[in-house]
Amino acid sequence: MKHAFLFLVMAIGAPLLQFPCQAQEAKAALQNRYYVGLQTFMGSYEMFYRTTPRLLGIKPWQVVAGAHLTRRWAVQVGYTTSNRSSIEDPSYTGTTLSGQYVSGRRGSDSREQAAVLLMRYSLIRRPHPRLQVDVLAGLTLVSSRFSVYGADFVDGQTVREYYSGDHATQFYATAGLGARYPFGKHFEGVFDYTLSRNLKSVPAGLHQQVSGSSLGLTRAFGLGLRYRFALHKKEVTPASL
């Protein structure tokens, strides 16, 4: 009877003793639950304007911020902007049969912005692994605006000017894999690879024409460094009252 009582006490007490330990591990894993980062970024996205479709290239930097919700789950938002301008002056030169000098000027401007909202799910249960692999899934919002302009000249006099442009904002489903490697307590190297698909309903042939994929899948790569930190509430002490 005595041995049975001791066994019952141990059976009940063992799980109770494990709870503080598990809580401490979870607390340690989430101690630096928030993070910010900067990474090189190169992504392509299908954009269907009112006039014509285009394949956008967005680079070279992305800023990210996120928070670990649990040991396995984290939510992250990233932002990238890309601005490009080009001008050819002269874009061509020549002489007419009557001896007039002709020339032209051409230029273009474009601006793209991408906001990426991702959930990160850790495939490794260990609280402090040397290498961490994540599954990524979420949404991407891309806004694009472009313009093309030019002028033609005869003997230095303007004979024609033109301007055209378009803009659009569209959503994309995004999924992929990520890898993280810690460097000390706060810093972590990150590499992300994702595929995105425009949620606009278009024929498979148009996807093939724009991106070279009948499914409309486009790729993005990110490589960089992020800093993990914790937000601590200030403790109120009698001396500070």
XYZ file of N, CA and C in Angstrom:
723
model
N 0.840 -1.202 0.000
C 0.000 0.000 0.000
C 0.876 1.254 0.000
N 1.929 1.210 0.779
C 2.832 2.349 0.854
C 3.477 2.621 -0.499
N 3.910 1.526 -1.189
C 4.544 1.680 -2.494
C 3.561 2.212 -3.525
N 2.313 1.766 -3.448
C 1.289 2.247 -4.373
C 1.041 3.743 -4.176
N 1.040 4.198 -2.891
C 0.841 5.620 -2.606
C 1.995 6.455 -3.164
N 3.236 5.990 -2.990
C 4.395 6.716 -3.515
C 4.357 6.789 -5.037
N 3.940 5.684 -5.669
C 3.846 5.671 -7.127
C 2.810 6.681 -7.612
N 1.669 6.779 -6.864
C 0.617 7.728 -7.235
C 1.108 9.164 -7.109
N 1.856 9.472 -6.043
C 2.401 10.808 -5.840
C 3.382 11.169 -6.948
N 4.226 10.213 -7.321
C 5.204 10.471 -8.362
C 4.523 10.652 -9.713
N 3.482 9.869 -9.964
C 2.779 9.965 -11.242
C 2.093 11.307 -11.392
N 1.568 11.841 -10.282
C 0.903 13.145 -10.342
C 1.915 14.279 -10.333
N 2.984 14.111 -9.576
C 3.941 15.200 -9.415
C 4.863 15.395 -10.595
N 5.179 14.312 -11.321
C 6.109 14.426 -12.446
C 5.617 15.397 -13.510
N 4.366 15.296 -13.989
C 3.910 16.287 -14.975
C 3.907 17.700 -14.438
N 3.586 17.863 -13.130
C 3.572 19.199 -12.548
C 4.957 19.804 -12.524
N 5.965 18.952 -12.313
C 7.326 19.444 -12.299
C 7.795 19.819 -13.698
N 7.194 19.180 -14.729
C 7.605 19.472 -16.090
C 7.024 20.778 -16.595
N 5.861 21.192 -16.085
C 5.206 22.405 -16.577
C 6.090 23.646 -16.461
N 6.717 23.925 -15.294
C 7.593 25.104 -15.212
C 8.756 25.022 -16.186
N 9.306 23.789 -16.369
C 10.418 23.636 -17.284
C 9.999 23.966 -18.707
N 8.820 23.417 -19.140
C 8.335 23.704 -20.479
C 8.023 25.177 -20.624
N 7.473 25.778 -19.587
C 7.162 27.207 -19.648
C 8.433 28.027 -19.789
N 9.501 27.600 -19.064
C 10.762 28.317 -19.172
C 11.353 28.184 -20.564
N 11.236 26.958 -21.178
C 11.748 26.779 -22.526
C 10.985 27.637 -23.511
N 9.653 27.664 -23.380
C 8.849 28.475 -24.287
C 9.164 29.952 -24.116
N 9.366 30.371 -22.841
C 9.699 31.769 -22.579
C 11.044 32.119 -23.187
N 12.020 31.192 -23.072
C 13.337 31.440 -23.649
C 13.270 31.507 -25.164
N 12.413 30.618 -25.745
C 12.311 30.605 -27.204
C 11.695 31.882 -27.731
N 10.792 32.495 -26.950
C 10.091 33.695 -27.391
C 10.651 34.959 -26.742
N 11.801 34.859 -26.096
C 12.360 36.017 -25.414
C 12.618 37.148 -26.400
N 13.183 36.816 -27.558
C 13.406 37.802 -28.612
C 12.347 37.594 -29.693
N 11.114 37.895 -29.373
C 10.007 37.518 -30.243
C 9.807 38.478 -31.407
N 10.304 39.714 -31.322
C 10.140 40.678 -32.408
C 11.436 40.787 -33.204
N 11.318 41.155 -34.475
C 12.521 41.311 -35.281
C 12.292 42.312 -36.409
N 13.384 42.915 -36.832
C 13.423 43.789 -38.008
C 14.609 43.346 -38.844
N 14.537 43.599 -40.140
C 15.626 43.138 -40.979
C 15.716 43.893 -42.299
N 16.842 43.687 -42.969
C 17.093 44.258 -44.287
C 17.714 43.165 -45.139
N 17.201 43.002 -46.356
C 17.738 41.965 -47.215
C 17.710 42.404 -48.674
N 18.682 41.887 -49.428
C 18.638 42.086 -50.873
C 17.430 41.327 -51.405
N 16.785 41.893 -52.399
C 15.537 41.309 -52.883
C 15.479 41.421 -54.393
N 15.019 40.358 -55.031
C 14.796 40.365 -56.467
C 13.557 39.527 -56.754
N 12.505 40.175 -57.228
C 11.251 39.471 -57.483
C 10.635 39.897 -58.798
N 9.859 39.010 -59.387
C 9.134 39.323 -60.619
C 7.651 39.030 -60.398
N 6.805 39.861 -61.001
C 5.356 39.750 -60.824
C 4.649 40.093 -62.132
N 3.625 39.325 -62.451
C 2.773 39.664 -63.584
C 1.890 40.851 -63.213
N 1.793 41.811 -64.130
C 0.911 42.955 -63.910
C 0.043 43.145 -65.152
N -1.273 43.123 -64.946
C -2.205 43.257 -66.054
C -2.831 44.652 -66.014
N -2.261 45.552 -66.831
C -2.792 46.900 -66.939
C -4.052 46.895 -67.810
N -4.690 48.033 -67.886
C -5.860 48.165 -68.758
C -5.478 48.059 -70.219
N -4.250 48.472 -70.553
C -3.830 48.516 -71.948
C -3.020 47.288 -72.359
N -2.107 46.848 -71.513
C -1.216 45.757 -71.895
C -0.654 45.082 -70.649
N -0.339 43.777 -70.712
C 0.302 43.112 -69.570
C 1.811 43.295 -69.609
N 2.436 43.231 -68.430
C 3.893 43.338 -68.336
C 4.390 42.432 -67.215
N 5.644 42.039 -67.317
C 6.310 41.307 -66.245
C 7.216 42.289 -65.518
N 6.876 42.561 -64.259
C 7.624 43.543 -63.477
C 8.820 42.898 -62.789
N 9.906 43.628 -62.714
C 11.047 43.232 -61.909
C 11.253 44.242 -60.792
N 11.211 43.774 -59.540
C 11.324 44.666 -58.392
C 12.578 44.299 -57.602
N 13.436 45.277 -57.363
C 14.681 45.090 -56.618
C 15.206 46.470 -56.235
N 16.241 46.616 -55.403
C 17.147 45.571 -54.910
C 17.035 45.297 -53.408
N 16.192 46.076 -52.655
C 16.182 45.941 -51.199
C 14.767 45.716 -50.689
N 14.687 45.020 -49.552
C 13.413 44.832 -48.864
C 13.631 45.001 -47.359
N 12.772 45.774 -46.717
C 12.796 45.885 -45.260
C 11.666 45.020 -44.708
N 11.927 44.344 -43.594
C 10.940 43.443 -43.010
C 10.801 43.721 -41.519
N 9.654 43.379 -40.980
C 9.400 43.431 -39.539
C 8.440 42.299 -39.214
N 8.640 41.677 -38.051
C 7.794 40.544 -37.713
C 7.767 40.261 -36.237
N 6.954 39.274 -35.883
C 6.814 38.871 -34.480
C 6.525 37.382 -34.418
N 7.174 36.706 -33.484
C 6.897 35.297 -33.224
C 5.653 35.202 -32.340
N 4.628 34.527 -32.845
C 3.404 34.325 -32.075
C 3.562 33.158 -31.109
N 4.215 32.091 -31.565
C 4.547 30.931 -30.747
C 5.947 30.486 -31.155
N 6.389 29.349 -30.625
C 7.692 28.829 -31.009
C 7.726 28.449 -32.479
N 6.580 28.111 -33.059
C 6.542 27.671 -34.453
C 6.023 28.737 -35.410
N 5.108 29.594 -34.958
C 4.436 30.531 -35.846
C 4.976 31.949 -35.690
N 5.135 32.618 -36.824
C 5.526 34.024 -36.831
C 4.786 34.721 -37.960
N 4.515 36.004 -37.784
C 3.890 36.815 -38.827
C 4.884 37.894 -39.232
N 4.980 38.154 -40.529
C 5.999 39.066 -41.045
C 5.426 39.918 -42.166
N 5.840 41.179 -42.215
C 5.478 42.068 -43.308
C 6.758 42.632 -43.911
N 6.808 42.695 -45.241
C 7.968 43.234 -45.941
C 7.548 44.292 -46.939
N 8.447 45.238 -47.208
C 8.146 46.321 -48.136
C 9.337 46.551 -49.056
N 9.038 46.673 -50.361
C 10.056 46.911 -51.374
C 9.557 47.979 -52.333
N 10.439 48.855 -52.761
C 10.090 49.840 -53.784
C 11.202 49.900 -54.812
N 10.818 50.108 -56.060
C 11.769 50.132 -57.152
C 11.416 51.277 -58.093
N 12.383 52.133 -58.397
C 12.180 53.277 -59.293
C 13.218 53.227 -60.402
N 12.757 53.371 -61.629
C 13.664 53.340 -62.767
C 13.307 54.444 -63.751
N 14.332 55.081 -64.300
C 14.159 56.107 -65.325
C 15.227 55.913 -66.381
N 14.859 56.188 -67.624
C 15.825 56.104 -68.713
C 15.490 57.155 -69.754
N 16.515 57.656 -70.435
C 16.313 58.641 -71.487
C 17.383 58.447 -72.562
N 16.969 58.520 -73.800
C 17.866 58.460 -74.945
C 17.737 59.782 -75.702
N 18.788 60.556 -75.676
C 18.759 61.865 -76.332
C 20.124 62.134 -76.975
N 20.275 61.897 -78.284
C 19.191 61.518 -79.204
C 18.983 60.007 -79.240
N 17.754 59.591 -79.513
C 17.462 58.168 -79.686
C 17.727 57.737 -81.124
N 17.738 58.697 -82.046
C 18.112 58.422 -83.431
C 18.492 59.746 -84.096
N 19.238 59.667 -85.149
C 19.598 60.841 -85.971
C 19.606 60.419 -87.438
N 19.452 61.414 -88.336
C 19.488 61.112 -89.758
C 19.282 62.364 -90.593
N 19.243 62.166 -91.886
C 19.060 63.263 -92.838
C 18.038 62.842 -93.886
N 17.093 63.719 -94.173
C 16.085 63.433 -95.180
C 16.669 63.627 -96.584
N 15.905 63.236 -97.631
C 16.351 63.403 -99.015
C 16.521 64.869 -99.380
N 15.781 65.722 -98.683
C 15.896 67.169 -98.959
C 17.005 67.824 -98.147
N 17.736 67.024 -97.345
C 18.857 67.556 -96.598
C 18.515 68.054 -95.212
N 17.320 67.797 -94.726
C 16.956 68.231 -93.363
C 17.497 67.238 -92.333
N 17.932 67.781 -91.238
C 18.477 66.954 -90.136
C 17.342 66.541 -89.206
N 17.181 65.253 -88.968
C 16.109 64.742 -88.103
C 16.729 64.010 -86.919
N 16.059 64.095 -85.793
C 16.510 63.409 -84.572
C 15.309 63.172 -83.665
N 15.524 62.380 -82.630
C 14.439 62.082 -81.702
C 14.944 61.907 -80.290
N 14.033 62.023 -79.350
C 14.333 61.825 -77.939
C 13.276 60.886 -77.367
N 13.723 59.899 -76.560
C 12.813 58.923 -75.955
C 13.144 58.784 -74.468
N 12.128 58.562 -73.650
C 12.345 58.375 -72.224
C 11.251 57.541 -71.592
N 11.522 57.013 -70.410
C 10.521 56.225 -69.682
C 10.768 56.336 -68.181
N 9.711 56.249 -67.427
C 9.766 56.247 -65.960
C 8.852 55.149 -65.453
N 9.264 54.488 -64.388
C 8.410 53.473 -63.766
C 8.682 53.426 -62.273
N 7.633 53.090 -61.527
C 7.757 52.936 -60.079
C 6.877 51.774 -59.642
N 7.490 50.840 -58.904
C 6.750 49.689 -58.370
C 6.941 49.625 -56.855
N 5.899 49.226 -56.176
C 5.940 49.011 -54.736
C 5.291 47.666 -54.420
N 5.909 46.917 -53.516
C 5.386 45.606 -53.136
C 5.354 45.488 -51.619
N 4.203 45.092 -51.089
C 4.045 44.801 -49.658
C 3.686 43.328 -49.520
N 4.466 42.602 -48.725
C 4.302 41.147 -48.595
C 3.937 40.806 -47.154
N 2.811 40.143 -46.969
C 2.379 39.680 -45.649
C 2.501 38.161 -45.625
N 3.358 37.638 -44.737
C 3.639 36.209 -44.698
C 3.436 35.645 -43.296
N 2.969 34.403 -43.253
C 3.018 33.588 -42.045
C 4.184 32.620 -42.209
N 5.008 32.512 -41.161
C 6.152 31.610 -41.176
C 5.897 30.482 -40.191
N 5.986 29.236 -40.661
C 5.786 28.073 -39.805
C 7.085 27.284 -39.740
N 7.620 27.134 -38.543
C 8.892 26.454 -38.348
C 8.710 24.938 -38.428
N 9.547 24.281 -39.232
C 9.490 22.826 -39.364
C 10.324 22.113 -38.308
N 11.120 22.856 -37.533
C 12.009 22.260 -36.538
C 11.522 22.637 -35.143
N 11.372 21.646 -34.279
C 10.804 21.876 -32.951
C 11.827 22.358 -31.937
N 13.107 22.123 -32.192
C 14.125 22.499 -31.201
C 14.109 24.000 -30.972
N 14.200 24.463 -29.722
C 14.093 25.898 -29.439
C 15.267 26.710 -29.957
N 16.470 26.113 -30.024
C 17.644 26.870 -30.455
C 18.432 26.065 -31.487
N 17.863 25.804 -32.663
C 18.604 25.051 -33.680
C 19.647 25.930 -34.353
N 20.666 25.297 -34.894
C 21.653 26.053 -35.647
C 21.086 26.476 -37.000
N 20.240 25.643 -37.576
C 19.611 25.974 -38.847
C 18.110 25.765 -38.710
N 17.348 26.755 -39.117
C 15.890 26.699 -39.005
C 15.290 26.757 -40.409
N 14.324 25.893 -40.685
C 13.635 25.864 -41.974
C 12.175 26.232 -41.753
N 11.664 27.179 -42.544
C 10.297 27.668 -42.399
C 9.503 27.441 -43.683
N 8.216 27.182 -43.513
C 7.262 27.195 -44.615
C 6.608 28.573 -44.634
N 6.512 29.196 -45.804
C 5.993 30.548 -45.945
C 4.702 30.542 -46.757
N 3.737 31.348 -46.336
C 2.484 31.480 -47.088
C 1.838 32.811 -46.738
N 1.253 33.469 -47.755
C 0.602 34.740 -47.484
C 0.148 35.436 -48.743
N 0.069 36.762 -48.672
C -0.406 37.600 -49.768
C 0.617 38.687 -50.086
N 0.663 39.073 -51.365
C 1.512 40.173 -51.815
C 0.650 41.199 -52.535
N 0.878 42.456 -52.229
C 0.195 43.566 -52.893
C 1.235 44.346 -53.688
N 1.009 44.497 -55.000
C 1.941 45.211 -55.865
C 1.211 46.368 -56.541
N 1.833 47.535 -56.486
C 1.328 48.724 -57.160
C 2.372 49.193 -58.164
N 1.938 49.483 -59.398
C 2.877 49.848 -60.449
C 2.343 51.026 -61.257
N 3.268 51.882 -61.646
C 2.938 53.038 -62.490
C 4.097 53.262 -63.460
N 3.781 53.429 -64.761
C 4.838 53.670 -65.734
C 4.381 54.700 -66.762
N 5.353 55.342 -67.409
C 5.069 56.311 -68.459
C 6.174 56.238 -69.504
N 5.793 56.498 -70.755
C 6.719 56.540 -71.882
C 6.474 57.848 -72.614
N 7.536 58.567 -72.942
C 7.383 59.857 -73.603
C 8.494 60.037 -74.628
N 8.270 60.978 -75.544
C 9.278 61.222 -76.564
C 8.930 62.426 -77.425
N 9.858 62.777 -78.313
C 9.677 63.907 -79.228
C 10.521 63.671 -80.467
N 10.035 64.197 -81.609
C 10.766 64.132 -82.877
C 11.074 65.551 -83.336
N 12.269 65.713 -83.916
C 12.737 67.051 -84.327
C 13.187 67.025 -85.789
N 12.945 68.142 -86.463
C 13.460 68.370 -87.814
C 14.181 69.713 -87.804
N 15.496 69.660 -88.111
C 16.334 70.861 -88.057
C 16.199 71.597 -86.717
N 16.107 70.825 -85.617
C 16.038 71.402 -84.282
C 14.661 71.859 -83.856
N 13.655 71.763 -84.739
C 12.304 72.184 -84.410
C 11.436 70.961 -84.074
N 10.641 71.080 -83.013
C 9.780 69.976 -82.585
C 8.631 69.799 -83.575
N 8.501 68.592 -84.090
C 7.408 68.299 -85.009
C 6.389 67.333 -84.402
N 6.783 66.634 -83.325
C 5.844 65.700 -82.677
C 6.279 65.425 -81.246
N 5.325 65.415 -80.351
C 5.545 65.003 -78.964
C 4.457 64.006 -78.584
N 4.836 63.041 -77.729
C 3.837 62.054 -77.305
C 4.134 61.596 -75.876
N 3.084 61.108 -75.253
C 3.170 60.627 -73.861
C 2.118 59.547 -73.677
N 2.488 58.463 -73.018
C 1.527 57.405 -72.677
C 1.947 56.764 -71.359
N 1.007 56.177 -70.660
C 1.313 55.540 -69.384
C 0.117 54.785 -68.848
N 0.325 54.088 -67.751
C -0.745 53.323 -67.135
C -0.352 53.020 -65.693
N -1.319 52.581 -64.913
C -1.049 52.188 -63.526
C -2.044 51.116 -63.117
N -1.654 50.306 -62.126
C -2.524 49.225 -61.643
C -2.046 48.787 -60.265
N -2.958 48.194 -59.493
C -2.662 47.605 -58.189
C -3.343 46.242 -58.118
N -2.585 45.198 -57.820
C -3.135 43.835 -57.845
C -2.577 42.990 -56.709
N -3.332 41.914 -56.369
C -2.973 40.998 -55.293
C -2.419 39.697 -55.866
N -1.548 39.059 -55.057
C -0.909 37.806 -55.458
C -0.920 36.832 -54.275
N -1.163 35.550 -54.564
C -0.968 34.499 -53.570
C 0.510 34.129 -53.564
N 1.112 34.028 -52.387
C 2.557 33.806 -52.266
C 2.828 32.646 -51.319
N 3.754 31.769 -51.701
C 4.150 30.639 -50.852
C 5.588 30.268 -51.169
N 6.263 29.640 -50.193
C 7.640 29.238 -50.440
C 8.301 28.664 -49.207
N 9.626 28.685 -49.203
C 10.432 28.159 -48.105
C 11.444 29.209 -47.666
N 11.802 29.154 -46.389
C 12.803 30.055 -45.849
C 13.792 29.295 -44.979
N 15.001 29.825 -44.882
C 16.031 29.242 -44.025
C 16.631 30.346 -43.171
N 16.849 30.031 -41.874
C 17.409 31.006 -40.941
C 18.589 30.381 -40.205
N 19.624 31.180 -40.000
C 20.809 30.715 -39.283
C 21.219 31.778 -38.276
N 21.273 31.433 -36.974
C 21.582 32.446 -35.954
C 23.063 32.763 -35.882
N 23.349 34.058 -35.647
C 24.707 34.528 -35.388
C 24.681 35.252 -34.044
N 24.863 34.513 -32.979
C 24.787 35.108 -31.656
C 23.349 35.148 -31.153
N 23.132 35.986 -30.140
C 21.850 36.030 -29.454
C 20.796 36.790 -30.229
N 21.165 37.843 -30.947
C 20.175 38.730 -31.563
C 20.152 38.697 -33.084
N 21.264 38.348 -33.728
C 21.321 38.434 -35.188
C 21.055 37.081 -35.833
N 20.456 37.139 -37.005
C 20.068 35.930 -37.701
C 20.130 36.175 -39.213
N 20.834 35.289 -39.935
C 20.850 35.342 -41.387
C 19.614 34.659 -41.947
N 19.048 35.217 -43.016
C 17.782 34.704 -43.555
C 17.877 34.607 -45.073
N 17.363 33.500 -45.617
C 17.190 33.351 -47.060
C 15.766 32.861 -47.318
N 15.033 33.571 -48.186
C 13.659 33.211 -48.531
C 13.521 33.023 -50.031
N 12.790 31.982 -50.405
C 12.459 31.720 -51.811
C 10.952 31.539 -51.912
N 10.299 32.349 -52.733
C 8.836 32.291 -52.827
C 8.377 32.284 -54.282
N 7.185 31.737 -54.481
C 6.476 31.768 -55.752
C 5.199 32.572 -55.555
N 4.850 33.377 -56.552
C 3.641 34.189 -56.467
C 2.806 34.012 -57.728
N 1.490 34.164 -57.556
C 0.568 34.080 -58.684
C -0.456 35.188 -58.580
N -0.616 35.940 -59.660
C -1.604 37.010 -59.699
C -3.000 36.424 -59.534
N -3.794 37.000 -58.623
C -5.136 36.493 -58.347
C -6.167 36.961 -59.375
N -5.757 37.800 -60.309
C -6.661 38.229 -61.373
C -6.906 37.060 -62.317
N -8.152 36.844 -62.701
C -8.510 35.725 -63.565
C -8.212 36.065 -65.024
N -7.207 35.394 -65.588
C -6.830 35.593 -66.989
C -6.588 34.226 -67.626
N -6.664 34.114 -68.959
C -6.422 32.832 -69.631
C -4.997 32.332 -69.431
N -4.849 31.000 -69.481
C -3.522 30.404 -69.313
C -2.572 30.862 -70.412
N -3.099 31.105 -71.615
C -2.252 31.563 -72.709
C -1.639 32.925 -72.434
N -2.383 33.789 -71.744
C -1.845 35.108 -71.403
C -0.763 34.988 -70.339
N -0.969 34.079 -69.359
C 0.092 33.810 -68.382
C 1.362 33.353 -69.095
N 1.200 32.441 -70.048
C 2.354 31.917 -70.781
C 3.068 33.031 -71.533
N 2.314 33.948 -72.094
C 2.894 35.056 -72.851
C 3.675 36.012 -71.956
N 3.147 36.274 -70.763
C 3.763 37.281 -69.890
C 4.936 36.715 -69.095
N 4.710 35.574 -68.428
C 5.719 35.050 -67.501
C 6.435 33.802 -68.002
N 5.942 33.198 -69.095
C 6.540 31.956 -69.560
C 6.037 30.737 -68.820
N 5.065 30.910 -67.928
C 4.475 29.816 -67.163
C 2.966 29.831 -67.377
N 2.392 28.689 -67.771
C 0.946 28.624 -67.987
C 0.170 28.806 -66.695
N 0.826 28.551 -65.552
C 0.190 28.754 -64.244
C 0.359 30.183 -63.745
N 1.195 30.956 -64.422
C 1.419 32.331 -64.000
C 2.288 32.467 -62.773
N 3.138 31.481 -62.487
C 3.988 31.526 -61.299
C 5.246 32.341 -61.577
N 5.567 33.241 -60.666
C 6.788 34.035 -60.752
C 7.565 33.892 -59.441
N 8.865 34.158 -59.483
C 9.740 33.883 -58.344
C 10.262 35.151 -57.691
N 10.646 34.991 -56.417
C 11.294 36.074 -55.683
C 12.324 35.472 -54.737
N 13.448 36.168 -54.577
C 14.524 35.730 -53.686
C 14.849 36.864 -52.707
N 15.133 36.487 -51.478
C 15.555 37.463 -50.485
C 16.673 36.892 -49.634
N 17.737 37.661 -49.432
C 18.875 37.232 -48.619
C 19.329 38.403 -47.778
N 19.374 38.206 -46.453
C 19.771 39.334 -45.621
C 19.965 38.963 -44.168
N 19.883 39.970 -43.331
C 20.148 39.835 -41.901
C 19.035 40.511 -41.128
N 18.643 39.894 -40.019
C 17.627 40.525 -39.180
C 18.056 40.506 -37.718
N 17.486 41.443 -36.968
C 17.832 41.642 -35.557
C 16.618 41.309 -34.711
N 16.796 40.405 -33.761
C 15.714 39.974 -32.872
C 15.806 40.715 -31.544
N 14.660 41.127 -31.032
C 14.648 41.849 -29.757
C 13.332 41.588 -29.039
N 13.279 42.012 -27.786
C 12.090 41.853 -26.950
C 11.645 43.217 -26.458
N 10.339 43.369 -26.312
C 9.777 44.589 -25.740
C 9.407 44.304 -24.292
N 10.133 44.919 -23.367
C 9.899 44.677 -21.941
C 9.126 45.845 -21.343
N 8.105 45.498 -20.575
C 7.368 46.544 -19.861
C 8.178 46.995 -18.645
N 8.166 48.289 -18.408
C 8.898 48.840 -17.258
C 8.180 48.475 -15.968
N 8.935 47.897 -15.042
C 8.368 47.495 -13.775
C 8.206 48.717 -12.860
N 7.078 48.776 -12.194
C 6.807 49.883 -11.273
C 7.247 49.477 -9.877
N 8.155 50.238 -9.276
C 8.666 49.949 -7.946
C 8.187 51.020 -6.996
N 8.145 50.723 -5.689
C 7.707 51.729 -4.726
C 8.531 53.017 -4.814
N 9.830 52.913 -5.149
C 10.673 54.091 -5.199
C 10.293 55.020 -6.335
N 9.685 54.439 -7.405
C 9.338 55.271 -8.573
C 7.952 55.856 -8.463
N 7.209 55.477 -7.426
C 5.839 56.025 -7.253
C 5.882 57.413 -6.673
